[in-house]
Short mmCIF file of C-alpha atoms in Angstrom, two decimals:
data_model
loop_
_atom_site.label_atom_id
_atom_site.label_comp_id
_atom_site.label_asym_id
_atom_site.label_seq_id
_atom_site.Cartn_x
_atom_site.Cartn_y
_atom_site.Cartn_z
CA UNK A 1 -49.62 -119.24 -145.41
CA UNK A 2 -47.68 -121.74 -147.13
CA UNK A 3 -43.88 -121.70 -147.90
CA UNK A 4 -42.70 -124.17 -150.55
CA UNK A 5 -39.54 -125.08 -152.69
CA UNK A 6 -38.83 -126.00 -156.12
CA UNK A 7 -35.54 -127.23 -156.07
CA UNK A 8 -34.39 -129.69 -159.08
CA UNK A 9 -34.26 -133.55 -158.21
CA UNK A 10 -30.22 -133.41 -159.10
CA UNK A 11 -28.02 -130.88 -159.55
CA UNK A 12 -24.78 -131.17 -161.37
CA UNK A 13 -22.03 -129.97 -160.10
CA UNK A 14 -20.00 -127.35 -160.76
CA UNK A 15 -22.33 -124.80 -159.24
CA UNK A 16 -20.58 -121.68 -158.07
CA UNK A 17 -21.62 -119.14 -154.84
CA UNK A 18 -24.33 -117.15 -155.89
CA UNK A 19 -25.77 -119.28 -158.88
CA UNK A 20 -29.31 -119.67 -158.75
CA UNK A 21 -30.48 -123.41 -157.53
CA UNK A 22 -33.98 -122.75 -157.04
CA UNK A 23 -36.91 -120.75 -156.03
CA UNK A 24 -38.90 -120.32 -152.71
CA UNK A 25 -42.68 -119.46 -153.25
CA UNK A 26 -45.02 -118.28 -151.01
CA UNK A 27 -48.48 -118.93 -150.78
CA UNK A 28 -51.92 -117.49 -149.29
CA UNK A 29 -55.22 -119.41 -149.81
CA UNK A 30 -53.97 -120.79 -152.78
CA UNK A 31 -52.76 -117.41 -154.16
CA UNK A 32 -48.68 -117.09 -154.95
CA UNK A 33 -47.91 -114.00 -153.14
CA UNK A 34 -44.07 -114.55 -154.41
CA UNK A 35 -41.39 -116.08 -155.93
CA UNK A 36 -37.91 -115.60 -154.65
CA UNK A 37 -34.89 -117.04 -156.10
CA UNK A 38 -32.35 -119.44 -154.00
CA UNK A 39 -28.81 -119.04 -153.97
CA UNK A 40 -26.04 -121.11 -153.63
CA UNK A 41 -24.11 -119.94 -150.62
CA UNK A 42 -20.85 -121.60 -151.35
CA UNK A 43 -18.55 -123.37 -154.67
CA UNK A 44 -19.31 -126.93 -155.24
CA UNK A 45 -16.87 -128.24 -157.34
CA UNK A 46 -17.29 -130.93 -159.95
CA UNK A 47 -16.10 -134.20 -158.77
CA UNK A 48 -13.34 -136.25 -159.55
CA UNK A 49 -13.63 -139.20 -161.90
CA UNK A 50 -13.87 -141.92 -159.08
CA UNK A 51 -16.93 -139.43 -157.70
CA UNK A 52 -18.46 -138.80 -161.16
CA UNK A 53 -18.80 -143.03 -161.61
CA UNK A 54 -20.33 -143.34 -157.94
CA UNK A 55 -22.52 -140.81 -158.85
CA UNK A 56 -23.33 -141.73 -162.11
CA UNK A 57 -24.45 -145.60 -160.73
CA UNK A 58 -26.08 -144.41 -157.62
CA UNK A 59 -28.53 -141.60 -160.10
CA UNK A 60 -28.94 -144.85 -162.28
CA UNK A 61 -30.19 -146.90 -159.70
CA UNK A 62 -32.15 -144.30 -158.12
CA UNK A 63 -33.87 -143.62 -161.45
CA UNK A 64 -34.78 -147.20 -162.43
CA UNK A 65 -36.06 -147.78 -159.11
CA UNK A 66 -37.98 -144.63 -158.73
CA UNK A 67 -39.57 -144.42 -162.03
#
């Protein structure tokens, strides 16, 4: 049995409770036995503009570095 996630790299805020963020799939010998959605359980609310720039640099960074 295998239990995996697909979850996007970066998610942008705002995401409200009960918005859909990703999926949880289970496997057995290779075989998907099911997909389930994942929730958010609570409001994230989009940053301020000091956040936002932080955020922006840091997933610039991160993406010339990673790529």
């Amino acid at each position: 049995l295998s239990i995996n996630t697909k979850i996007p790299k970066n998610l942008q805020a705002p995401i409200a409770k009960g918005d859909k963020v990703g999926e949880l799939v289970l496997q057995f010998d290779k075989n998907i036995i099911g997909n389930y959605p994942i929730y958010a359980l609570q409001d994230v609310p989009k940053g301020g503009i000091l956040t936002r720039i932080k955020d922006s640099i840091r997933l610039t960074f991160t993406n010339w570095f990673n790529s």
